[in-house]
XYZ file of C-alpha atoms in Angstrom:
621
model
C 118.829 -54.028 85.439
C 121.316 -51.869 83.487
C 122.953 -53.359 80.427
C 126.576 -54.269 80.105
C 127.259 -51.262 77.853
C 126.166 -47.999 79.432
C 125.924 -44.899 77.216
C 126.862 -41.706 79.047
C 126.130 -38.221 77.686
C 128.940 -35.813 78.601
C 127.557 -32.292 78.913
C 128.766 -28.930 80.160
C 129.288 -25.248 79.426
C 132.049 -24.415 76.943
C 135.553 -24.296 78.396
C 134.949 -26.268 81.600
C 137.435 -29.035 80.704
C 134.765 -31.371 79.347
C 136.942 -32.710 76.542
C 139.816 -33.117 79.013
C 137.575 -35.320 81.176
C 136.593 -37.218 78.032
C 140.228 -37.815 77.101
C 141.231 -38.810 80.619
C 138.440 -41.374 80.955
C 138.669 -42.905 77.466
C 142.371 -42.411 76.645
C 141.210 -41.433 73.158
C 143.388 -38.316 73.439
C 140.968 -36.108 71.591
C 142.328 -32.619 70.932
C 141.323 -30.118 73.611
C 141.433 -26.339 73.488
C 141.140 -23.595 76.111
C 138.588 -21.398 74.408
C 134.787 -21.573 74.085
C 133.118 -23.485 71.263
C 136.017 -25.852 70.641
C 133.844 -28.973 70.404
C 131.409 -28.561 67.508
C 130.519 -32.199 66.845
C 129.822 -35.192 69.057
C 132.719 -37.536 69.752
C 132.513 -41.060 71.185
C 134.937 -43.082 73.238
C 134.734 -46.123 75.499
C 136.352 -47.199 78.739
C 136.089 -50.260 80.971
C 135.622 -50.171 84.735
C 135.034 -53.268 86.890
C 134.460 -55.363 83.747
C 131.699 -53.065 82.507
C 131.941 -51.046 79.318
C 130.913 -47.393 79.266
C 130.455 -45.415 76.037
C 131.048 -41.703 76.560
C 129.427 -39.268 74.103
C 131.115 -35.855 74.220
C 128.398 -33.347 73.265
C 129.010 -29.758 72.126
C 129.334 -27.218 74.904
C 126.093 -25.427 75.758
C 124.897 -22.789 78.185
C 121.258 -23.800 78.077
C 118.859 -26.489 76.880
C 116.952 -23.709 75.128
C 119.317 -23.549 72.151
C 120.616 -20.376 70.604
C 122.960 -22.132 68.187
C 123.245 -25.303 66.131
C 125.719 -26.749 68.651
C 123.366 -26.198 71.584
C 120.525 -27.710 69.567
C 122.576 -30.879 69.034
C 123.077 -31.226 72.788
C 119.428 -30.626 73.677
C 118.107 -33.011 71.018
C 120.476 -35.775 72.091
C 119.468 -35.506 75.753
C 115.784 -35.533 74.857
C 116.227 -38.513 72.513
C 116.737 -40.900 75.422
C 119.706 -42.588 73.732
C 121.930 -42.016 76.776
C 121.484 -44.220 79.854
C 122.820 -41.469 82.106
C 124.312 -37.975 81.963
C 127.662 -36.745 83.259
C 127.695 -32.964 83.730
C 131.052 -31.165 83.983
C 131.073 -27.817 85.791
C 133.780 -25.206 86.360
C 134.539 -24.677 90.056
C 135.742 -21.125 89.360
C 132.327 -19.920 88.100
C 129.918 -22.333 89.728
C 126.716 -20.298 89.559
C 126.554 -20.152 85.750
C 127.372 -23.842 85.458
C 124.706 -24.864 87.975
C 121.994 -23.194 85.867
C 122.650 -25.770 83.128
C 122.914 -28.570 85.694
C 119.453 -27.748 87.047
C 117.976 -27.853 83.544
C 119.573 -31.229 82.902
C 118.275 -32.619 86.214
C 114.749 -31.839 85.049
C 115.352 -33.443 81.654
C 117.477 -36.551 82.283
C 118.180 -39.071 85.039
C 120.436 -40.445 86.474
C 122.874 -37.519 86.547
C 126.389 -37.216 88.003
C 127.968 -33.774 88.465
C 131.749 -33.455 88.115
C 133.008 -30.172 89.588
C 136.199 -29.715 87.585
C 139.083 -27.244 87.858
C 139.282 -27.397 91.638
C 142.997 -26.639 91.334
C 142.204 -23.379 89.510
C 139.581 -22.542 92.111
C 142.101 -23.036 94.900
C 144.538 -20.631 93.227
C 141.781 -18.024 93.134
C 140.834 -18.521 96.767
C 137.556 -20.295 95.947
C 136.429 -23.222 98.141
C 133.599 -25.515 97.045
C 131.695 -27.696 99.539
C 130.798 -30.776 97.518
C 128.571 -32.213 100.231
C 126.330 -29.147 100.232
C 126.127 -29.304 96.453
C 125.117 -32.960 96.546
C 122.445 -32.292 99.165
C 120.996 -29.289 97.313
C 120.982 -30.898 93.855
C 119.963 -34.412 94.851
C 122.526 -36.081 92.568
C 126.063 -37.467 93.094
C 128.778 -34.780 93.027
C 132.506 -35.495 92.503
C 135.361 -32.982 92.626
C 138.185 -33.202 90.063
C 141.138 -31.496 88.461
C 141.126 -33.507 85.237
C 144.205 -31.877 83.703
C 146.272 -33.313 86.543
C 144.353 -36.588 86.767
C 142.897 -35.804 90.203
C 139.497 -37.239 91.121
C 139.120 -39.494 88.100
C 138.966 -42.686 90.168
C 136.165 -41.280 92.325
C 134.411 -40.109 89.157
C 134.477 -43.597 87.596
C 133.102 -45.051 90.818
C 130.320 -42.457 91.014
C 129.335 -43.175 87.404
C 129.176 -46.908 88.133
C 127.134 -46.376 91.310
C 124.673 -44.145 89.439
C 124.376 -46.691 86.630
C 123.748 -49.641 88.976
C 121.829 -47.819 91.719
C 120.415 -44.579 90.305
C 118.337 -43.758 93.370
C 115.191 -41.615 93.464
C 114.940 -38.738 91.040
C 114.824 -35.264 92.632
C 111.551 -33.378 92.440
C 111.258 -30.964 89.580
C 111.195 -27.326 90.451
C 110.103 -26.111 86.998
C 108.062 -27.664 84.161
C 109.994 -29.095 81.215
C 109.714 -27.271 77.897
C 111.013 -29.434 75.051
C 110.241 -26.910 72.332
C 111.384 -23.366 71.649
C 108.760 -21.540 73.707
C 109.557 -17.871 73.331
C 106.990 -16.770 75.923
C 108.343 -18.821 78.818
C 112.035 -19.229 77.959
C 113.094 -15.936 79.544
C 111.191 -16.575 82.743
C 112.515 -20.131 83.038
C 116.081 -18.946 82.489
C 115.687 -16.337 85.241
C 114.249 -18.953 87.599
C 117.092 -21.380 86.935
C 119.698 -18.656 87.448
C 118.080 -17.566 90.702
C 118.080 -21.094 92.066
C 121.651 -21.681 90.820
C 122.776 -18.499 92.560
C 121.196 -19.579 95.829
C 122.877 -22.997 95.693
C 126.257 -21.521 94.713
C 125.970 -19.057 97.585
C 125.659 -21.940 100.044
C 128.291 -24.236 98.486
C 131.056 -21.850 97.358
C 133.124 -19.447 99.436
C 135.553 -16.955 97.941
C 138.499 -15.012 99.283
C 137.816 -11.701 97.570
C 141.386 -10.556 98.134
C 143.017 -13.286 96.058
C 140.315 -14.415 93.641
C 141.241 -13.767 90.013
C 144.026 -11.345 91.046
C 146.535 -12.847 88.589
C 144.020 -12.957 85.745
C 142.960 -9.353 86.306
C 146.586 -8.219 86.283
C 147.302 -10.021 83.024
C 144.081 -8.829 81.432
C 144.960 -5.224 82.223
C 147.987 -5.731 79.986
C 146.584 -8.067 77.320
C 143.045 -6.754 76.814
C 143.153 -3.036 77.577
C 142.597 -0.509 74.799
C 146.102 0.922 75.135
C 148.198 -2.237 75.406
C 146.008 -5.094 74.155
C 146.676 -4.663 70.415
C 150.431 -3.875 70.768
C 150.908 -6.907 73.037
C 149.058 -9.089 70.551
C 151.225 -7.856 67.668
C 154.423 -8.435 69.667
C 153.362 -11.996 70.505
C 152.513 -12.707 66.878
C 155.792 -11.173 65.684
C 157.661 -13.352 68.180
C 155.929 -16.487 66.913
C 156.694 -15.566 63.301
C 160.349 -14.876 64.138
C 160.706 -18.192 65.935
C 159.004 -19.949 63.033
C 161.245 -18.353 60.401
C 164.505 -18.783 62.291
C 163.709 -22.218 63.666
C 162.504 -23.724 60.378
C 165.612 -22.953 58.300
C 167.908 -25.745 59.471
C 165.215 -28.481 59.624
C 164.013 -27.532 56.141
C 167.515 -27.799 54.702
C 168.110 -31.144 56.437
C 164.761 -32.566 55.354
C 165.232 -31.317 51.784
C 168.644 -32.998 51.562
C 167.247 -36.213 53.010
C 164.190 -36.461 50.768
C 165.862 -35.267 47.584
C 168.709 -37.684 48.313
C 166.249 -40.521 47.735
C 165.414 -39.254 44.255
C 168.268 -41.010 42.440
C 167.781 -44.360 44.263
C 164.133 -44.163 43.196
C 165.225 -43.499 39.619
C 167.583 -46.503 39.774
C 164.772 -48.682 41.125
C 162.463 -47.685 38.286
C 165.297 -48.321 35.813
C 165.827 -51.780 37.292
C 162.114 -52.415 36.762
C 162.585 -51.459 33.060
C 160.171 -48.512 33.279
C 160.123 -46.336 30.122
C 162.297 -43.214 30.376
C 159.330 -40.848 30.329
C 157.595 -42.691 33.180
C 160.841 -42.799 35.163
C 161.405 -39.066 34.718
C 157.758 -38.153 35.346
C 157.667 -40.064 38.626
C 161.076 -38.965 39.942
C 161.538 -35.447 38.491
C 157.843 -34.626 38.539
C 155.766 -36.362 41.201
C 158.427 -37.290 43.771
C 160.483 -34.078 43.552
C 157.386 -31.900 43.913
C 156.119 -33.876 46.908
C 159.585 -33.858 48.516
C 159.854 -30.102 48.064
C 156.402 -29.499 49.563
C 157.132 -31.712 52.587
C 160.582 -30.259 53.269
C 159.415 -26.633 53.036
C 155.986 -27.067 54.630
C 156.572 -29.491 57.513
C 159.186 -27.627 59.652
C 157.363 -24.264 59.893
C 154.050 -26.011 60.586
C 155.713 -28.172 63.239
C 156.870 -24.945 64.932
C 153.907 -22.630 64.328
C 151.078 -24.984 65.276
C 152.542 -25.974 68.684
C 153.232 -22.315 69.509
C 149.717 -21.396 68.431
C 148.255 -24.280 70.444
C 150.257 -23.246 73.522
C 148.578 -19.821 73.368
C 145.255 -21.593 72.948
C 145.885 -23.919 75.884
C 147.066 -21.042 78.080
C 143.787 -19.175 77.536
C 145.132 -16.278 75.440
C 143.244 -16.814 72.163
C 139.866 -15.668 73.537
C 141.656 -12.440 74.447
C 142.610 -12.067 70.772
C 138.923 -12.363 69.862
C 138.104 -9.834 72.590
C 140.650 -7.330 71.243
C 139.497 -7.682 67.626
C 135.767 -8.184 68.151
C 135.032 -4.465 67.686
C 136.836 -4.354 64.329
C 135.124 -7.457 62.964
C 131.679 -6.369 64.136
C 132.224 -3.001 62.411
C 133.003 -5.015 59.288
C 129.745 -6.963 59.614
C 131.535 -10.153 60.656
C 131.799 -12.260 63.808
C 134.333 -11.665 66.578
C 135.434 -15.297 66.532
C 136.634 -14.778 62.967
C 139.771 -13.345 64.548
C 140.577 -16.820 65.902
C 140.098 -18.513 62.530
C 142.145 -15.749 60.919
C 145.020 -16.505 63.302
C 144.741 -20.203 62.479
C 145.100 -19.244 58.810
C 148.616 -18.026 59.545
C 149.553 -21.643 60.084
C 147.382 -23.047 57.314
C 144.381 -21.577 55.515
C 142.787 -25.029 55.307
C 142.917 -25.262 59.124
C 141.527 -21.750 59.370
C 138.605 -22.681 57.126
C 137.822 -25.767 59.207
C 138.078 -23.654 62.355
C 135.210 -21.470 61.094
C 132.851 -24.108 62.485
C 133.060 -22.310 65.828
C 131.045 -19.436 64.312
C 127.377 -20.211 64.870
C 125.786 -17.900 62.299
C 125.840 -19.501 58.791
C 126.196 -16.061 57.159
C 129.097 -14.959 59.337
C 130.709 -18.391 59.121
C 130.646 -18.077 55.323
C 132.227 -14.617 55.482
C 135.060 -16.044 57.588
C 135.551 -18.947 55.166
C 135.618 -16.761 52.061
C 138.137 -14.285 53.510
C 140.531 -16.660 55.264
C 142.864 -16.818 52.249
C 143.640 -13.099 52.670
C 145.896 -14.173 55.541
C 149.260 -15.608 54.361
C 149.729 -19.221 55.454
C 153.070 -20.826 56.263
C 153.312 -21.921 52.615
C 153.594 -18.276 51.580
C 155.851 -17.217 54.444
C 159.068 -18.637 52.868
C 158.428 -16.663 49.672
C 157.637 -13.496 51.620
C 160.720 -13.983 53.783
C 162.971 -14.553 50.756
C 161.663 -11.429 48.979
C 162.149 -9.310 52.105
C 165.684 -10.639 52.673
C 166.789 -10.162 49.040
C 165.305 -6.755 48.233
C 164.437 -4.915 51.450
C 166.544 -6.146 54.401
C 170.144 -7.018 53.653
C 172.799 -8.554 55.845
C 172.686 -11.324 58.417
C 172.576 -11.718 62.163
C 170.057 -10.978 64.868
C 169.289 -7.417 63.773
C 168.527 -8.457 60.212
C 166.322 -11.327 61.310
C 164.400 -9.013 63.656
C 164.034 -6.421 60.887
C 162.767 -9.117 58.529
C 160.251 -10.278 61.148
C 159.101 -6.671 61.652
C 158.564 -6.155 57.920
C 156.791 -9.484 57.649
C 154.613 -8.382 60.564
C 153.783 -5.219 58.612
C 152.733 -7.347 55.641
C 150.463 -9.391 57.915
C 148.895 -6.216 59.353
C 148.108 -5.220 55.756
C 146.584 -8.667 55.233
C 144.406 -8.223 58.336
C 143.235 -4.828 57.072
C 142.302 -6.364 53.719
C 140.520 -9.211 55.531
C 138.367 -6.655 57.336
C 137.710 -4.804 54.079
C 136.748 -8.019 52.255
C 134.493 -9.041 55.152
C 132.774 -5.663 55.016
C 132.416 -5.944 51.235
C 130.758 -9.370 51.487
C 128.521 -8.272 54.380
C 127.297 -5.342 52.288
C 126.775 -7.295 49.045
C 126.461 -11.059 48.621
C 126.049 -11.852 52.335
C 123.857 -9.075 53.682
C 122.152 -9.723 56.992
C 121.971 -8.906 60.667
C 124.962 -9.474 62.911
C 124.464 -12.271 65.408
C 125.150 -11.783 69.083
C 127.483 -14.043 71.005
C 128.889 -14.213 74.489
C 132.641 -14.491 74.704
C 133.856 -16.136 77.870
C 137.380 -15.288 78.942
C 138.708 -18.465 80.545
C 141.288 -18.391 83.327
C 144.943 -18.349 82.352
C 146.427 -21.814 82.770
C 149.862 -23.328 82.477
C 149.706 -25.192 79.145
C 150.301 -28.938 79.027
C 153.382 -28.744 76.840
C 153.795 -32.467 76.158
C 150.204 -32.983 75.117
C 150.233 -29.776 73.076
C 153.285 -30.915 71.109
C 151.841 -34.347 70.352
C 148.314 -33.244 69.486
C 149.262 -30.171 67.437
C 151.575 -32.293 65.296
C 149.148 -35.199 64.884
C 145.847 -33.309 64.687
C 146.963 -30.319 62.660
C 150.411 -30.573 61.116
C 150.283 -34.108 59.731
C 146.604 -33.842 58.794
C 147.178 -30.723 56.690
C 150.417 -32.112 55.295
C 148.591 -35.252 54.156
C 146.068 -33.174 52.239
C 148.854 -31.083 50.691
C 150.720 -34.187 49.516
C 147.522 -35.600 48.001
C 147.173 -32.420 45.928
C 150.895 -31.968 45.182
C 151.487 -35.433 43.719
C 149.230 -35.109 40.633
C 150.242 -31.466 40.266
C 153.894 -32.539 40.107
C 153.028 -34.703 37.118
C 151.326 -31.778 35.367
C 154.344 -29.535 36.048
C 156.663 -32.142 34.530
C 154.455 -32.428 31.438
C 154.390 -28.638 30.990
C 158.190 -28.428 31.260
C 159.065 -31.418 29.058
C 156.392 -31.670 26.375
C 157.048 -29.360 23.425
C 154.968 -27.924 20.628
C 156.895 -26.576 17.634
C 160.156 -26.993 19.516
C 158.957 -24.859 22.439
C 157.876 -26.300 25.793
C 154.318 -25.874 26.991
C 155.800 -24.010 29.968
C 157.268 -21.300 27.722
C 154.119 -21.089 25.608
C 152.002 -20.557 28.711
C 154.450 -17.954 30.047
C 154.224 -16.056 26.740
C 150.435 -16.182 26.984
C 150.488 -14.599 30.447
C 153.185 -12.042 29.597
C 150.827 -9.109 28.758
C 148.882 -9.498 32.010
C 152.121 -9.982 33.941
C 153.605 -6.794 32.500
C 150.456 -4.861 33.431
C 150.869 -6.107 37.036
C 154.582 -5.277 37.237
C 155.553 -8.941 36.930
C 156.128 -11.215 33.930
C 154.575 -14.306 32.373
C 156.856 -16.768 34.171
C 155.960 -15.290 37.579
C 152.213 -15.529 36.949
C 152.613 -19.047 35.600
C 154.613 -20.012 38.698
C 151.714 -18.925 40.913
C 149.357 -21.053 38.833
C 151.710 -24.029 39.013
C 151.943 -23.401 42.752
C 148.210 -24.019 43.131
C 148.809 -27.419 44.803
C 151.119 -25.807 47.360
C 152.399 -22.235 47.637
C 155.831 -23.535 48.659
C 156.767 -24.363 45.063
C 156.201 -20.894 43.548
C 159.863 -19.813 43.731
C 161.193 -23.152 42.374
C 158.722 -22.861 39.484
C 160.006 -19.355 38.699
C 163.569 -20.684 38.618
C 162.489 -23.643 36.495
C 161.086 -21.253 33.902
C 163.999 -18.811 33.959
C 166.648 -21.552 33.741
C 164.730 -23.677 31.202
C 164.970 -26.689 33.506
C 162.746 -29.713 33.075
C 162.049 -30.049 36.786
C 161.695 -27.950 39.925
C 164.953 -26.114 40.588
C 166.456 -25.499 44.010
C 168.756 -22.598 44.918
C 171.854 -22.789 47.072
C 171.549 -19.333 48.673
C 169.478 -16.163 48.590
C 172.325 -14.302 46.932
C 172.348 -16.842 44.111
C 168.577 -16.545 43.774
C 168.834 -12.751 43.768
C 171.368 -12.946 40.950
C 169.072 -15.092 38.821
C 166.094 -12.799 39.419
C 168.082 -9.625 38.716
C 169.406 -11.139 35.491
C 165.784 -11.604 34.346
C 164.773 -8.002 34.944
C 163.691 -7.975 38.593
C 163.773 -4.586 40.313
C 162.584 -3.423 43.722
C 159.262 -2.556 42.050
C 158.972 -6.122 40.764
C 159.695 -7.402 44.255
C 156.960 -5.182 45.763
C 154.409 -6.447 43.244
C 155.529 -10.047 43.784
C 155.201 -9.558 47.550
C 151.678 -8.142 47.129
C 150.574 -10.985 44.867
C 152.090 -13.500 47.282
C 149.921 -11.974 49.989
C 146.752 -11.783 47.914
C 146.002 -14.502 45.397
C 143.862 -17.597 45.088
C 144.092 -20.135 47.934
C 146.043 -23.354 47.413
C 144.450 -26.597 46.248
C 144.201 -27.998 49.773
C 142.335 -24.913 50.976
C 140.024 -24.878 47.945
C 139.164 -28.514 48.575
C 138.488 -27.722 52.237
C 136.276 -24.737 51.321
C 134.224 -26.969 49.044
C 133.956 -29.604 51.784
C 132.761 -26.999 54.298
C 130.338 -25.116 52.029
C 129.285 -27.916 49.662
C 129.064 -25.179 47.012
C 131.108 -24.590 43.873
C 129.753 -21.023 43.755
C 131.192 -20.063 47.144
C 134.427 -21.923 46.419
C 134.794 -19.958 43.176
C 134.166 -16.696 45.033
C 136.801 -17.626 47.627
C 139.243 -18.031 44.720
C 138.215 -14.923 42.796
C 138.039 -12.370 45.624
C 141.661 -12.390 46.900
C 142.955 -12.825 43.340
C 141.077 -9.745 42.138
C 142.363 -7.733 45.106
C 145.953 -8.850 44.472
C 145.789 -8.070 40.755
C 144.224 -4.666 41.390
C 146.853 -3.691 43.964
C 149.706 -4.872 41.727
C 148.408 -2.828 38.789
C 148.042 0.225 41.036
C 151.523 -0.125 42.548
C 153.138 -0.758 39.156
C 151.433 2.326 37.757
C 152.745 4.416 40.639
C 156.256 3.032 40.119
C 156.146 4.073 36.464
C 155.082 7.587 37.418
C 157.821 8.041 40.050
């Protein structure tokens, strides 16, 4: 007699909507993505049906129970452990044959099994018809059709799961012997046998209208993945996202800055009413609170725009096409094609990009992606880059100027991508030598993104998560900045003494001591680099805001800034050590101080070398 709490293993190929089924059944609202390898760890959720509790375990996507990656090994080991009372397999109706090969393996390993044929709506658009009754007869297990994104078929799926749990029925006869280990001699033959049987079953159960199947996807792929138009289309899309992020974040940033900084004086009054000493009052308000408020107001709006736009591309099925377009370049650099996806995530936040490297199966290539992610400018560096471009390279206002600024920023990002490839090649040839791993990249069908869910999940799962880490790092750093600006030695603040110390190196790089010090003080969050520069130039005891770019340009010009200084500052903004949040994330992912230190040193050395080279050329011209 089955227990009250049934444990169900949720299994399927990558990108079949498995996590969407998980979310729909459990209402846990786990983040879903429309590209392979999204789920890299097991996730659990529960739901109740007819007064019985079911625990659903969402396992990593796998193509086979003969694992070729750590994720596939997790799935195989869990199924063989016997922890699950039953298995729910999710298959893609648009490519049934490949999915049935895994289903057949699972039927010989676990019982009872329920097959959910998902994405029937996508299959219909492509002229594919699936006969569920034939599938059920051929496989010998319950089969339910669904379109989980639209909520179709979920009731029948819950009922089928309950029926299988209460009345599992006789187990189908095994067609092939089970091999629990990694048997190299028989794995290839077993895989061929499973594929042959899967093809025969799919041939009986699925019918396709060859005239309409995949016509839309093929048309789009001719534009988005061809050698002639794939890269230009990708650059135009990215430039559009950056332009929307820059233009759209200005007003919310100003509003949020005014709101948060408006609470600074009430906080000071509250601390005064509590009879806090003056130094504590100033340290908490002018140091900790002002720094955190600045980070939130500058960081939150662009992230709240960039991450949803990025997730919409992910949900629509475009991101695997990015990996397809860039795979050749990364493989030539000795890296993994999926690094292009984590690199794109780094545009929003390098910490997110580092965490996204989990989708790369090879430990060596995953480490290369982690160590080079900081070469891509995150949204914390974009305001500084945008301000430098607007003040020194693109003047004026209006649509033309904003488009020109976006184009120049796009050029800076192309340079960052080129340096990412160079750094990847450098690591692959030195500290991380080894053979390139092979991987299959599945191009999923294009789908209309679920805009509402994308907005909610991208803000909760990415934006607020990263912002929380940034605030945790910025708060203590704000205290250190206040101490450096207000504590004196021999009548001179520590801030000035440190700037004098860095002056020789700054001059060699075409900068000055205050600029280098500002980058160091901006370690908790890149957003505060420009305010730290102003704080040093104006001898202020706290982070200093600026009313307009023209005012900021006047202050910089008065302290010796030229176009050459701006070029060097732009280069060092692109290439320097990652922020505190990213460094913490790198350490969490690698569990190594050595690799974390290398991730800090490599982009910094590149940035310093380029600045010295450019400054030398400026002196010669």
